[in-house]
Short mmCIF file of C-alpha atoms and ligand atoms in Angstrom, two decimals:
data_model
loop_
_atom_site.label_atom_id
_atom_site.label_comp_id
_atom_site.label_asym_id
_atom_site.label_seq_id
_atom_site.Cartn_x
_atom_site.Cartn_y
_atom_site.Cartn_z
CA MET A 1 -26.70 -62.51 -23.17
CA GLU A 2 -27.25 -59.12 -21.77
CA LEU A 3 -28.09 -58.84 -18.67
CA PRO A 4 -29.94 -56.29 -15.64
CA ASP A 5 -26.80 -53.77 -14.51
CA TYR A 6 -28.91 -50.86 -12.19
CA VAL A 7 -25.72 -48.17 -12.43
CA LYS A 8 -27.41 -47.81 -16.42
CA ALA A 9 -30.58 -47.97 -15.34
CA ARG A 10 -29.68 -45.71 -12.79
CA LYS A 11 -28.45 -43.13 -15.07
CA ARG A 12 -30.96 -40.46 -16.68
CA ASN A 13 -28.96 -39.41 -20.55
CA ARG A 14 -31.35 -37.52 -22.28
CA GLU A 15 -30.39 -38.87 -25.24
CA GLU A 16 -33.26 -38.33 -28.80
CA VAL A 17 -36.02 -40.98 -28.26
CA ILE A 18 -35.34 -42.98 -31.65
CA LYS A 19 -39.56 -44.35 -32.91
CA GLU A 20 -39.54 -48.07 -34.40
CA PHE A 21 -41.77 -49.55 -36.09
CA TYR A 22 -42.77 -53.07 -35.11
CA GLN A 23 -41.90 -56.43 -37.87
CA LEU A 24 -42.08 -59.68 -37.98
CA PRO A 25 -39.66 -61.76 -40.26
CA GLU A 26 -42.32 -63.87 -42.54
CA GLU A 27 -40.01 -66.81 -40.96
CA LEU A 28 -41.36 -66.42 -37.38
CA LYS A 29 -45.10 -66.69 -38.30
CA GLU A 30 -45.13 -70.70 -37.96
CA ILE A 31 -43.34 -70.78 -34.88
CA GLY A 32 -46.29 -71.78 -32.73
CA ARG A 33 -48.71 -73.28 -34.99
CA GLY A 34 -49.98 -76.17 -33.15
CA LYS A 35 -48.75 -75.20 -29.79
CA LYS A 36 -50.23 -73.53 -26.39
CA TYR A 37 -48.99 -70.69 -23.95
CA PHE A 38 -49.84 -70.25 -21.32
CA LEU A 39 -49.50 -66.84 -19.42
CA LYS A 40 -49.46 -65.22 -16.32
CA THR A 41 -49.29 -61.38 -15.38
CA TYR A 42 -48.97 -59.80 -12.25
CA GLY A 43 -48.92 -56.38 -11.48
CA CYS A 44 -50.11 -53.57 -12.73
CA GLN A 45 -52.43 -51.71 -15.52
CA MET A 46 -49.18 -51.23 -17.09
CA ASN A 47 -49.01 -54.84 -16.63
CA GLU A 48 -51.58 -56.08 -17.65
CA HIS A 49 -51.16 -54.42 -21.16
CA ASP A 50 -48.16 -55.39 -22.11
CA SER A 51 -49.58 -59.06 -21.65
CA GLU A 52 -52.21 -57.91 -24.32
CA ASN A 53 -48.83 -57.44 -26.98
CA ILE A 54 -47.54 -60.59 -25.63
CA LYS A 55 -50.80 -62.26 -26.10
CA ALA A 56 -51.41 -60.54 -29.84
CA MET A 57 -47.82 -61.46 -30.43
CA LEU A 58 -47.71 -65.18 -29.73
CA GLU A 59 -51.24 -65.66 -31.43
CA SER A 60 -49.23 -63.72 -34.44
CA LEU A 61 -46.73 -67.23 -33.90
CA GLY A 62 -49.37 -69.60 -34.36
CA PHE A 63 -50.00 -70.02 -31.07
CA GLU A 64 -53.15 -70.68 -28.88
CA GLU A 65 -54.30 -69.43 -25.35
CA THR A 66 -54.65 -71.31 -23.01
CA ASP A 67 -55.14 -71.45 -18.56
CA ASP A 68 -53.91 -74.97 -18.38
CA TYR A 69 -50.54 -74.11 -17.14
CA LYS A 70 -50.40 -77.97 -16.83
CA ASN A 71 -50.45 -79.09 -20.53
CA CYS A 72 -49.35 -76.00 -22.35
CA ASP A 73 -46.31 -75.86 -24.96
CA LEU A 74 -45.09 -72.33 -23.80
CA ALA A 75 -45.20 -71.20 -20.47
CA LEU A 76 -44.22 -67.42 -19.55
CA LEU A 77 -44.66 -65.14 -16.42
CA ASN A 78 -44.90 -61.31 -16.47
CA THR A 79 -43.67 -60.34 -13.56
CA CYS A 80 -43.70 -57.93 -11.16
CA SER A 81 -41.40 -56.05 -8.37
CA ILE A 82 -42.39 -53.24 -6.59
CA ARG A 83 -43.36 -55.74 -3.16
CA GLU A 84 -41.89 -58.42 -2.16
CA ASN A 85 -45.56 -61.25 -2.26
CA ALA A 86 -44.85 -60.05 -6.24
CA HIS A 87 -42.17 -62.11 -5.88
CA ASN A 88 -43.25 -64.98 -3.97
CA LYS A 89 -45.36 -66.07 -6.38
CA ALA A 90 -43.39 -65.87 -9.50
CA PHE A 91 -41.42 -67.67 -7.78
CA GLY A 92 -43.93 -69.85 -6.30
CA MET A 93 -45.34 -70.62 -10.38
CA LEU A 94 -41.49 -70.86 -11.52
CA GLY A 95 -41.44 -74.31 -8.77
CA ARG A 96 -44.11 -75.13 -10.23
CA LEU A 97 -43.50 -74.76 -13.44
CA LYS A 98 -40.90 -77.11 -12.40
CA HIS A 99 -42.87 -79.80 -11.49
CA VAL A 100 -44.84 -79.92 -14.77
CA LYS A 101 -41.10 -80.02 -16.86
CA GLU A 102 -40.01 -82.82 -15.05
CA ASN A 103 -42.63 -84.53 -17.46
CA ASN A 104 -42.61 -82.45 -20.51
CA LYS A 105 -39.58 -81.36 -21.58
CA ASP A 106 -40.43 -80.25 -23.97
CA LEU A 107 -41.69 -77.23 -21.96
CA ILE A 108 -40.46 -74.04 -22.71
CA ILE A 109 -40.44 -71.18 -19.64
CA GLY A 110 -40.61 -67.40 -19.68
CA LEU A 111 -40.20 -65.16 -17.32
CA CYS A 112 -40.73 -61.23 -18.59
CA GLY A 113 -41.54 -58.51 -16.65
CA CYS A 114 -39.86 -55.86 -14.19
CA MET A 115 -38.07 -59.02 -11.87
CA ALA A 116 -36.30 -59.48 -14.90
CA GLN A 117 -35.40 -55.73 -15.21
CA GLU A 118 -33.62 -56.74 -11.90
CA GLU A 119 -30.07 -57.70 -11.03
CA GLY A 120 -30.90 -60.15 -7.80
CA VAL A 121 -33.09 -61.58 -9.84
CA VAL A 122 -31.54 -62.58 -12.91
CA SER A 123 -28.52 -63.97 -11.82
CA GLN A 124 -30.70 -66.48 -9.39
CA ILE A 125 -32.56 -67.22 -12.36
CA ILE A 126 -28.90 -68.49 -14.15
CA ASN A 127 -27.76 -70.19 -11.08
CA ARG A 128 -30.73 -71.83 -10.34
CA TYR A 129 -33.83 -71.70 -12.04
CA LYS A 130 -31.65 -73.06 -14.97
CA TYR A 131 -35.01 -74.80 -16.33
CA VAL A 132 -36.19 -71.51 -16.88
CA ASN A 133 -35.39 -71.53 -20.82
CA PHE A 134 -35.64 -67.09 -21.33
CA VAL A 135 -35.97 -63.97 -20.19
CA PHE A 136 -36.50 -61.22 -21.66
CA GLY A 137 -36.90 -57.27 -19.71
CA THR A 138 -39.84 -54.87 -20.32
CA HIS A 139 -37.75 -51.99 -23.06
CA ASN A 140 -37.52 -55.64 -25.33
CA ILE A 141 -41.15 -56.52 -24.98
CA HIS A 142 -41.36 -56.24 -29.02
CA ARG A 143 -38.33 -59.06 -29.51
CA LEU A 144 -40.76 -62.35 -28.19
CA PRO A 145 -41.05 -62.65 -31.46
CA PHE A 146 -37.21 -63.47 -31.53
CA ILE A 147 -36.32 -64.29 -28.09
CA LEU A 148 -38.90 -66.95 -28.43
CA ASN A 149 -37.72 -68.05 -31.28
CA ASP A 150 -34.28 -68.57 -30.48
CA ALA A 151 -34.94 -70.21 -27.42
CA ILE A 152 -37.19 -73.29 -28.44
CA ASN A 153 -34.01 -73.90 -31.21
CA SER A 154 -31.55 -73.45 -28.56
CA ASN A 155 -30.03 -75.58 -25.09
CA ASP A 156 -28.87 -72.66 -23.69
CA GLN A 157 -30.16 -69.49 -21.29
CA GLU A 158 -31.10 -66.70 -23.81
CA ILE A 159 -31.15 -63.73 -21.21
CA GLU A 160 -31.96 -60.78 -22.99
CA VAL A 161 -32.45 -57.20 -20.58
CA MET A 162 -31.74 -54.21 -22.36
CA SER A 163 -30.39 -51.92 -19.02
CA LYS A 164 -31.52 -48.37 -21.15
CA GLU A 165 -34.23 -48.28 -22.28
CA GLY A 166 -34.61 -48.76 -25.87
CA ASN A 167 -36.43 -46.76 -28.28
CA ILE A 168 -39.89 -46.76 -28.54
CA VAL A 169 -41.68 -49.50 -30.10
CA GLU A 170 -45.25 -48.15 -32.15
CA ASP A 171 -46.89 -50.75 -34.07
CA ILE A 172 -46.83 -54.06 -31.49
CA PRO A 173 -49.94 -56.21 -32.54
CA VAL A 174 -52.12 -56.26 -29.12
CA LYS A 175 -55.42 -58.98 -28.81
CA ARG A 176 -57.14 -56.15 -26.06
CA ASP A 177 -59.15 -58.17 -22.74
CA SER A 178 -62.13 -55.70 -23.60
CA LYS A 179 -64.23 -55.04 -26.35
CA TYR A 180 -65.48 -51.54 -24.23
CA LYS A 181 -62.47 -50.45 -22.40
CA ALA A 182 -58.97 -49.93 -23.78
CA TYR A 183 -55.24 -48.84 -21.83
CA VAL A 184 -53.65 -46.83 -23.65
CA ASN A 185 -49.06 -46.30 -23.32
CA ILE A 186 -48.69 -42.64 -23.31
CA ILE A 187 -44.96 -42.61 -21.75
CA TYR A 188 -42.56 -44.87 -19.94
CA GLY A 189 -40.49 -45.13 -17.06
CA CYS A 190 -39.82 -43.00 -14.39
CA ASP A 191 -37.41 -39.99 -13.75
CA LYS A 192 -38.69 -39.30 -9.50
CA PHE A 193 -37.04 -42.57 -8.15
CA CYS A 194 -38.93 -42.34 -4.52
CA THR A 195 -36.59 -43.98 -2.88
CA TYR A 196 -38.61 -47.44 -1.91
CA CYS A 197 -39.44 -47.80 -5.48
CA ILE A 198 -38.05 -49.87 -8.00
CA VAL A 199 -39.83 -48.52 -11.32
CA PRO A 200 -37.32 -46.21 -11.80
CA TYR A 201 -34.60 -49.00 -12.50
CA THR A 202 -37.39 -52.01 -13.94
CA ARG A 203 -38.79 -49.20 -16.75
CA GLY A 204 -36.02 -47.17 -16.96
CA GLU A 205 -36.25 -42.87 -18.50
CA GLN A 206 -38.86 -41.22 -19.09
CA ARG A 207 -40.49 -41.16 -22.47
CA SER A 208 -43.57 -39.66 -24.10
CA ARG A 209 -45.23 -41.08 -26.84
CA ASP A 210 -46.04 -38.95 -30.18
CA PRO A 211 -48.82 -37.33 -29.19
CA LYS A 212 -50.03 -38.24 -32.61
CA ASP A 213 -49.40 -41.46 -32.11
CA ILE A 214 -52.01 -41.38 -29.12
CA VAL A 215 -54.93 -39.56 -30.85
CA ARG A 216 -54.58 -41.95 -33.65
CA GLU A 217 -55.07 -45.17 -31.62
CA VAL A 218 -57.65 -42.83 -29.95
CA GLU A 219 -59.59 -42.75 -33.17
CA ALA A 220 -59.02 -46.12 -33.47
CA LEU A 221 -59.99 -47.46 -30.66
CA VAL A 222 -63.64 -45.25 -31.13
CA ARG A 223 -64.26 -46.19 -34.43
CA ASP A 224 -64.02 -50.14 -33.42
CA GLY A 225 -67.17 -48.98 -30.63
CA TYR A 226 -64.70 -48.56 -27.19
CA GLN A 227 -66.35 -46.89 -24.50
CA GLU A 228 -63.54 -45.70 -22.72
CA VAL A 229 -59.97 -45.03 -22.49
CA THR A 230 -57.17 -45.02 -19.69
CA LEU A 231 -54.61 -43.27 -20.85
CA LEU A 232 -51.24 -45.16 -18.79
CA GLY A 233 -48.26 -43.97 -17.29
CA GLN A 234 -45.56 -44.43 -13.89
CA ASN A 235 -46.47 -40.71 -13.72
CA VAL A 236 -49.22 -39.12 -16.62
CA ASN A 237 -48.44 -35.91 -15.31
CA ALA A 238 -45.53 -36.17 -16.06
CA TYR A 239 -46.25 -36.25 -20.26
CA GLY A 240 -44.30 -34.22 -23.07
CA LYS A 241 -42.16 -32.91 -20.39
CA ASP A 242 -40.06 -35.02 -22.77
CA LEU A 243 -41.05 -34.00 -25.80
CA ASP A 244 -38.91 -30.80 -27.64
CA TYR A 245 -42.06 -29.06 -27.92
CA GLU A 246 -44.11 -27.26 -25.70
CA TYR A 247 -47.54 -29.73 -24.46
CA GLY A 248 -47.91 -31.56 -21.72
CA MET A 249 -50.86 -33.95 -19.87
CA ASP A 250 -53.34 -31.00 -19.91
CA LYS A 251 -53.92 -30.87 -23.75
CA LEU A 252 -53.28 -34.55 -24.31
CA LEU A 253 -56.41 -35.00 -21.77
CA GLU A 254 -58.03 -31.86 -24.43
CA ASP A 255 -56.89 -33.60 -27.35
CA VAL A 256 -58.23 -36.84 -27.27
CA SER A 257 -61.27 -35.89 -25.60
CA LYS A 258 -61.86 -34.13 -28.70
CA THR A 259 -61.60 -37.59 -30.80
CA LYS A 260 -65.62 -38.04 -28.27
CA ILE A 261 -64.84 -41.34 -26.64
CA PRO A 262 -67.23 -41.39 -24.19
CA ARG A 263 -64.87 -42.05 -21.45
CA ILE A 264 -61.70 -40.98 -20.71
CA ARG A 265 -59.73 -42.12 -17.67
CA PHE A 266 -55.61 -41.91 -16.61
CA MET A 267 -53.26 -43.46 -14.18
CA THR A 268 -51.26 -42.94 -11.72
CA SER A 269 -51.37 -38.70 -11.12
CA HIS A 270 -47.96 -37.60 -8.95
CA PRO A 271 -48.62 -34.67 -6.76
CA TRP A 272 -45.85 -33.09 -8.00
CA ASP A 273 -46.58 -32.92 -11.53
CA PHE A 274 -50.82 -31.47 -10.70
CA THR A 275 -51.31 -28.50 -12.53
CA ASP A 276 -54.04 -25.84 -12.65
CA GLU A 277 -54.41 -26.09 -16.17
CA MET A 278 -54.98 -30.43 -15.87
CA ILE A 279 -57.73 -29.91 -12.80
CA ASP A 280 -59.65 -26.78 -15.83
CA VAL A 281 -59.28 -30.07 -17.85
CA ILE A 282 -60.64 -32.39 -16.50
CA ALA A 283 -63.87 -30.01 -15.46
CA LYS A 284 -64.35 -29.18 -18.20
CA TYR A 285 -64.96 -31.42 -20.81
CA ASP A 286 -67.86 -34.28 -19.77
CA ASN A 287 -66.01 -37.16 -21.58
CA VAL A 288 -63.28 -36.76 -18.79
CA MET A 289 -64.28 -38.54 -16.17
CA PRO A 290 -64.09 -36.95 -13.05
CA TYR A 291 -61.69 -39.26 -11.23
CA VAL A 292 -58.33 -39.46 -9.55
CA HIS A 293 -56.37 -41.29 -8.63
CA LEU A 294 -53.78 -39.29 -6.35
CA PRO A 295 -51.13 -41.20 -4.21
CA VAL A 296 -50.20 -39.62 -0.93
CA GLN A 297 -48.09 -42.21 0.95
CA SER A 298 -48.02 -40.81 3.84
CA GLY A 299 -49.70 -37.78 5.83
CA SER A 300 -46.20 -36.71 7.85
CA SER A 301 -43.71 -34.08 5.69
CA ARG A 302 -40.86 -36.11 8.01
CA ILE A 303 -41.99 -39.13 5.87
CA LEU A 304 -42.70 -37.99 3.14
CA LYS A 305 -39.45 -36.05 1.90
CA LEU A 306 -37.64 -39.55 3.60
CA MET A 307 -39.40 -41.20 0.99
CA GLY A 308 -38.32 -38.37 -1.91
CA ARG A 309 -41.65 -37.35 -2.81
CA ARG A 310 -40.89 -33.72 -3.05
CA TYR A 311 -44.30 -32.41 -1.40
CA THR A 312 -45.12 -31.76 2.17
CA LYS A 313 -48.36 -32.87 3.97
CA GLU A 314 -49.38 -29.47 3.29
CA ASP A 315 -48.86 -29.60 -0.60
CA TYR A 316 -51.14 -32.67 -0.59
CA LEU A 317 -54.05 -30.74 0.98
CA LYS A 318 -53.26 -27.46 -1.28
CA LEU A 319 -54.18 -29.78 -4.66
CA PHE A 320 -56.70 -32.00 -3.07
CA ASP A 321 -58.69 -28.92 -1.87
CA LYS A 322 -58.23 -27.14 -4.92
CA ILE A 323 -59.35 -31.17 -7.17
CA ARG A 324 -62.54 -30.93 -4.74
CA ASN A 325 -63.47 -27.38 -5.43
CA ARG A 326 -63.01 -27.31 -8.75
CA ILE A 327 -63.82 -30.89 -10.32
CA LYS A 328 -67.99 -31.74 -9.45
CA ASN A 329 -68.61 -34.74 -7.90
CA VAL A 330 -65.26 -35.77 -8.50
CA SER A 331 -63.78 -38.86 -6.93
CA ILE A 332 -60.21 -39.54 -5.38
CA SER A 333 -58.37 -41.97 -4.41
CA THR A 334 -55.09 -42.52 -2.83
CA ASP A 335 -51.84 -44.96 -2.11
CA ILE A 336 -50.05 -45.60 1.38
CA ILE A 337 -48.08 -46.62 2.34
CA VAL A 338 -47.36 -48.05 6.31
CA GLY A 339 -43.63 -49.42 8.55
CA PHE A 340 -41.53 -47.54 6.67
CA PRO A 341 -38.41 -46.94 7.52
CA THR A 342 -38.04 -44.96 10.20
CA GLU A 343 -42.02 -43.80 11.03
CA THR A 344 -43.21 -43.23 14.38
CA GLU A 345 -46.93 -43.56 15.69
CA GLU A 346 -46.91 -40.04 16.17
CA ASP A 347 -46.03 -39.84 11.63
CA PHE A 348 -48.35 -42.64 11.96
CA LYS A 349 -51.29 -41.02 13.29
CA GLU A 350 -50.27 -38.01 10.68
CA THR A 351 -51.32 -40.79 8.33
CA LEU A 352 -54.82 -41.52 10.25
CA ASP A 353 -55.48 -37.85 10.59
CA LEU A 354 -54.81 -37.08 6.86
CA CYS A 355 -57.41 -39.68 5.87
CA GLU A 356 -60.31 -38.47 8.12
CA TYR A 357 -59.82 -35.36 6.63
CA CYS A 358 -59.33 -36.33 3.04
CA LYS A 359 -61.76 -39.03 3.10
CA PHE A 360 -61.33 -41.58 0.14
CA ASP A 361 -63.36 -42.76 -2.80
CA ASN A 362 -60.72 -45.72 -2.19
CA ALA A 363 -57.56 -46.31 -1.23
CA PHE A 364 -54.94 -49.02 -1.88
CA THR A 365 -52.84 -49.31 1.18
CA PHE A 366 -49.62 -51.20 1.52
CA ILE A 367 -46.76 -52.18 4.33
CA TYR A 368 -43.31 -50.92 3.13
CA SER A 369 -41.83 -53.37 1.56
CA LYS A 370 -37.67 -52.98 1.29
CA ARG A 371 -36.79 -52.92 -2.48
CA GLU A 372 -32.78 -54.38 -2.95
CA GLY A 373 -31.26 -51.33 -5.10
CA THR A 374 -33.32 -48.35 -4.30
CA ALA A 375 -31.88 -45.39 -1.87
CA ALA A 376 -34.67 -46.09 1.27
CA ALA A 377 -32.70 -50.02 1.33
CA LYS A 378 -29.84 -48.57 3.53
CA LEU A 379 -31.99 -46.92 5.79
CA GLU A 380 -31.52 -47.67 9.23
CA GLY A 381 -34.34 -47.98 11.27
CA GLN A 382 -36.88 -50.36 9.29
CA ILE A 383 -39.76 -51.06 11.18
CA PRO A 384 -41.02 -54.90 12.65
CA GLN A 385 -42.70 -56.38 10.98
CA GLU A 386 -45.77 -56.78 13.52
CA VAL A 387 -45.54 -53.33 13.49
CA ALA A 388 -46.15 -52.46 9.98
CA GLU A 389 -49.32 -55.22 10.35
CA ASP A 390 -51.04 -53.69 13.29
CA ARG A 391 -50.73 -50.15 11.61
CA LEU A 392 -51.96 -51.35 8.04
CA GLN A 393 -54.49 -52.81 10.07
CA ARG A 394 -55.31 -49.56 12.01
CA LEU A 395 -55.77 -47.90 8.04
CA ASN A 396 -57.64 -50.11 7.00
CA LYS A 397 -59.94 -49.41 9.77
CA VAL A 398 -60.16 -45.64 8.96
CA VAL A 399 -60.32 -45.65 5.17
CA ASN A 400 -63.02 -47.79 4.57
CA LYS A 401 -65.14 -45.76 7.25
CA TYR A 402 -65.60 -43.74 4.70
CA PHE A 403 -65.46 -45.71 1.50
CA LEU A 404 -68.84 -46.36 2.25
CA GLU A 405 -69.81 -43.51 3.43
CA ASN A 406 -68.42 -42.11 0.95
CA ASN A 407 -71.11 -44.64 -1.15
CA LYS A 408 -73.84 -43.44 0.95
CA LYS A 409 -73.94 -40.11 -0.45
CA LEU A 410 -74.64 -41.72 -3.77
CA GLU A 411 -77.85 -43.80 -2.66
CA GLY A 412 -80.71 -42.51 -4.25
CA LYS A 413 -78.69 -40.92 -6.92
CA ILE A 414 -78.65 -41.80 -11.19
CA VAL A 415 -75.16 -42.30 -12.04
CA PRO A 416 -73.79 -43.39 -15.87
CA VAL A 417 -72.28 -46.74 -15.54
CA LEU A 418 -70.94 -48.65 -18.23
CA VAL A 419 -71.92 -52.07 -18.15
CA GLU A 420 -69.25 -54.69 -18.74
CA GLY A 421 -70.35 -57.88 -17.81
CA ILE A 422 -72.11 -60.45 -15.30
CA SER A 423 -71.00 -60.95 -12.42
CA ASP A 424 -70.21 -64.93 -11.41
CA LYS A 425 -71.06 -64.54 -7.85
CA LYS A 426 -74.72 -63.11 -8.80
CA LYS A 427 -75.07 -63.00 -12.00
CA GLU A 428 -76.32 -59.02 -12.41
CA LEU A 429 -74.90 -57.30 -15.36
CA PHE A 430 -72.22 -55.74 -13.06
CA GLY A 431 -69.76 -52.29 -14.60
CA TYR A 432 -68.35 -49.21 -13.31
CA THR A 433 -70.05 -45.37 -12.66
CA ASP A 434 -67.91 -42.37 -13.66
CA THR A 435 -66.45 -41.92 -10.94
CA ASN A 436 -64.88 -45.97 -10.86
CA LYS A 437 -67.62 -47.27 -8.79
CA LEU A 438 -68.58 -50.97 -9.14
CA ILE A 439 -72.45 -51.05 -9.73
CA ASN A 440 -74.38 -54.13 -9.86
CA PHE A 441 -77.75 -54.48 -11.27
CA LYS A 442 -80.32 -56.82 -12.82
CA GLY A 443 -80.97 -55.98 -17.21
CA SER A 444 -80.93 -57.65 -20.18
CA ALA A 445 -77.41 -58.71 -21.41
CA SER A 446 -78.51 -56.65 -24.76
CA LEU A 447 -77.24 -53.73 -22.09
CA ILE A 448 -73.48 -55.02 -21.78
CA GLY A 449 -71.26 -52.73 -23.47
CA LYS A 450 -73.62 -49.38 -23.23
CA ILE A 451 -73.26 -46.36 -21.05
CA VAL A 452 -76.53 -46.98 -19.26
CA PRO A 453 -78.60 -44.90 -16.42
CA VAL A 454 -78.51 -47.22 -12.82
CA LYS A 455 -80.17 -45.56 -9.98
CA VAL A 456 -78.76 -46.53 -6.82
CA VAL A 457 -79.99 -48.11 -4.32
CA SER A 458 -77.73 -49.08 -1.73
CA ALA A 459 -74.21 -48.58 -1.49
CA LYS A 460 -71.69 -51.33 0.21
CA THR A 461 -67.77 -50.70 1.44
CA TRP A 462 -66.56 -51.90 -2.73
CA SER A 463 -69.86 -51.79 -4.67
CA LEU A 464 -72.79 -50.53 -4.79
CA ASP A 465 -76.10 -52.39 -5.93
CA GLY A 466 -78.47 -50.26 -7.94
CA GLU A 467 -81.52 -50.44 -11.03
CA ILE A 468 -81.63 -49.79 -14.21
CA SER A 469 -83.23 -46.80 -14.69
CA GLU A 470 -84.98 -45.73 -17.87
N1 5AD B 501 -43.21 -51.00 -0.50
C1 5AD B 501 -44.58 -50.94 -0.32
N2 5AD B 501 -45.04 -50.45 -1.46
C2 5AD B 501 -44.50 -49.48 -2.59
N3 5AD B 501 -45.59 -48.93 -3.33
C3 5AD B 501 -44.18 -49.08 -4.19
N4 5AD B 501 -43.32 -49.41 -4.12
C4 5AD B 501 -43.39 -49.57 -2.97
C5 5AD B 501 -42.85 -50.59 -1.51
N5 5AD B 501 -41.52 -50.85 -1.83
C6 5AD B 501 -46.48 -48.60 -3.24
C7 5AD B 501 -47.33 -47.09 -3.65
C8 5AD B 501 -48.01 -47.17 -5.03
C9 5AD B 501 -48.26 -48.85 -5.07
C10 5AD B 501 -47.58 -48.96 -7.15
O1 5AD B 501 -47.60 -49.40 -4.52
O2 5AD B 501 -48.21 -46.61 -2.81
O3 5AD B 501 -47.76 -45.99 -5.65
FE1 SF4 B 502 -45.88 -53.97 -10.60
FE2 SF4 B 502 -44.34 -51.46 -10.91
FE3 SF4 B 502 -44.16 -53.38 -12.74
FE4 SF4 B 502 -46.05 -52.35 -12.22
S1 SF4 B 502 -44.46 -51.23 -13.06
S2 SF4 B 502 -45.20 -54.46 -12.82
S3 SF4 B 502 -45.92 -51.91 -10.25
S4 SF4 B 502 -43.16 -53.14 -10.55
#
């Protein structure tokens, strides 16, 4: 049994990262034959992409996917730790699975992802959720076939959570959810230690993938007809800082751009590491999309300092203006937390003012959630829930106003859209513009998977309606 340990997880040893290659032993290839798996994914794109790896690994063992957790042989939850409600959802699902297991004793239940890296969660699973067969962490994904095999053949709980990030493992199989858009990991972990955030503990030390492996993956996607890649990392701008040669996010964007993949996106950017060179590359290459997700978190420099963000409101605004002025038609979105410990009405009003100035194209707004083990959890001055809820509502009113205002500016314009499919609700085509706005329009299903010009007819807060323009 290998348990999570925050003291180890916090250490940054700067040891050399060794590259390994995934291999599946012959004797495991049939362990899932004739069996069904149910996989539920919580959290961010990083987790969604991990689930694409998990699916491919399970299917290489013979398992088939089902979306019916009441009739499966293996139920696996790929969990998120970022806020309390992500926890609650996963524990709620474990409760439902307990009932299923009462009628199907052979059901194997597993938990992986970020919650598996939390000390508190794993001790709860050991003490109170004894029916969970196995747990593995974010650093052990490639070990799934082995851990699962052990769980199937044993009556004990299998817990394998490495607290120190391991090596970078290449060649893990992947079953992508889309035939047109692909996630590509470029950097694992995070060294920023924002005081509210659990990610540096659950995802470990920053490790950049070899740029040659990234470019090779994108080239293969181009050959397979993919139209878009999203380069993924907790903080993509820090890409390359841990490599032993000069190579950063600007160079990577440039090299990926030369693969001729039609669209490149990247997430998430920390304002601290956003260089002028990166801005130049985004502005220069047509296939690097004019869209930047730039989390501000708060408009108060005092709160930003307590959050450990390493920039002031003024620094943020300077960067914001530079991006806006140098990249034509850029759209900028953000993340904001309200109710951080000690946040006063004045601090909050500074956040509102910043939103009035920036007029973001999109904003993901959250109430601060205390994460055990982080520095902010120890701060005095936690904000009452009703105050935080009131602030969230007032903030949403302001940001929503600008989503609509920005979208209205697109009315009458022709925008390039990657068509993704037919929407369940409207039974029309839907896709995303270069600036990452959702648009619905009528057209033939033969357009799915293509980038086509669409005229924006009318704008709503969350989406656009258009018509094909040819
Ligand atoms: N509470 C609330 N929101 C959080 N985020 C990260 N940690 C917390 C927390 N403890 C938000 C940040 C981040 C986004 C992914 O989630 O805004 O940018
Ligand atoms: Fe959630 Fe963060 Fe883990 Fe993503 S990396 S699943 S957001 S805790």
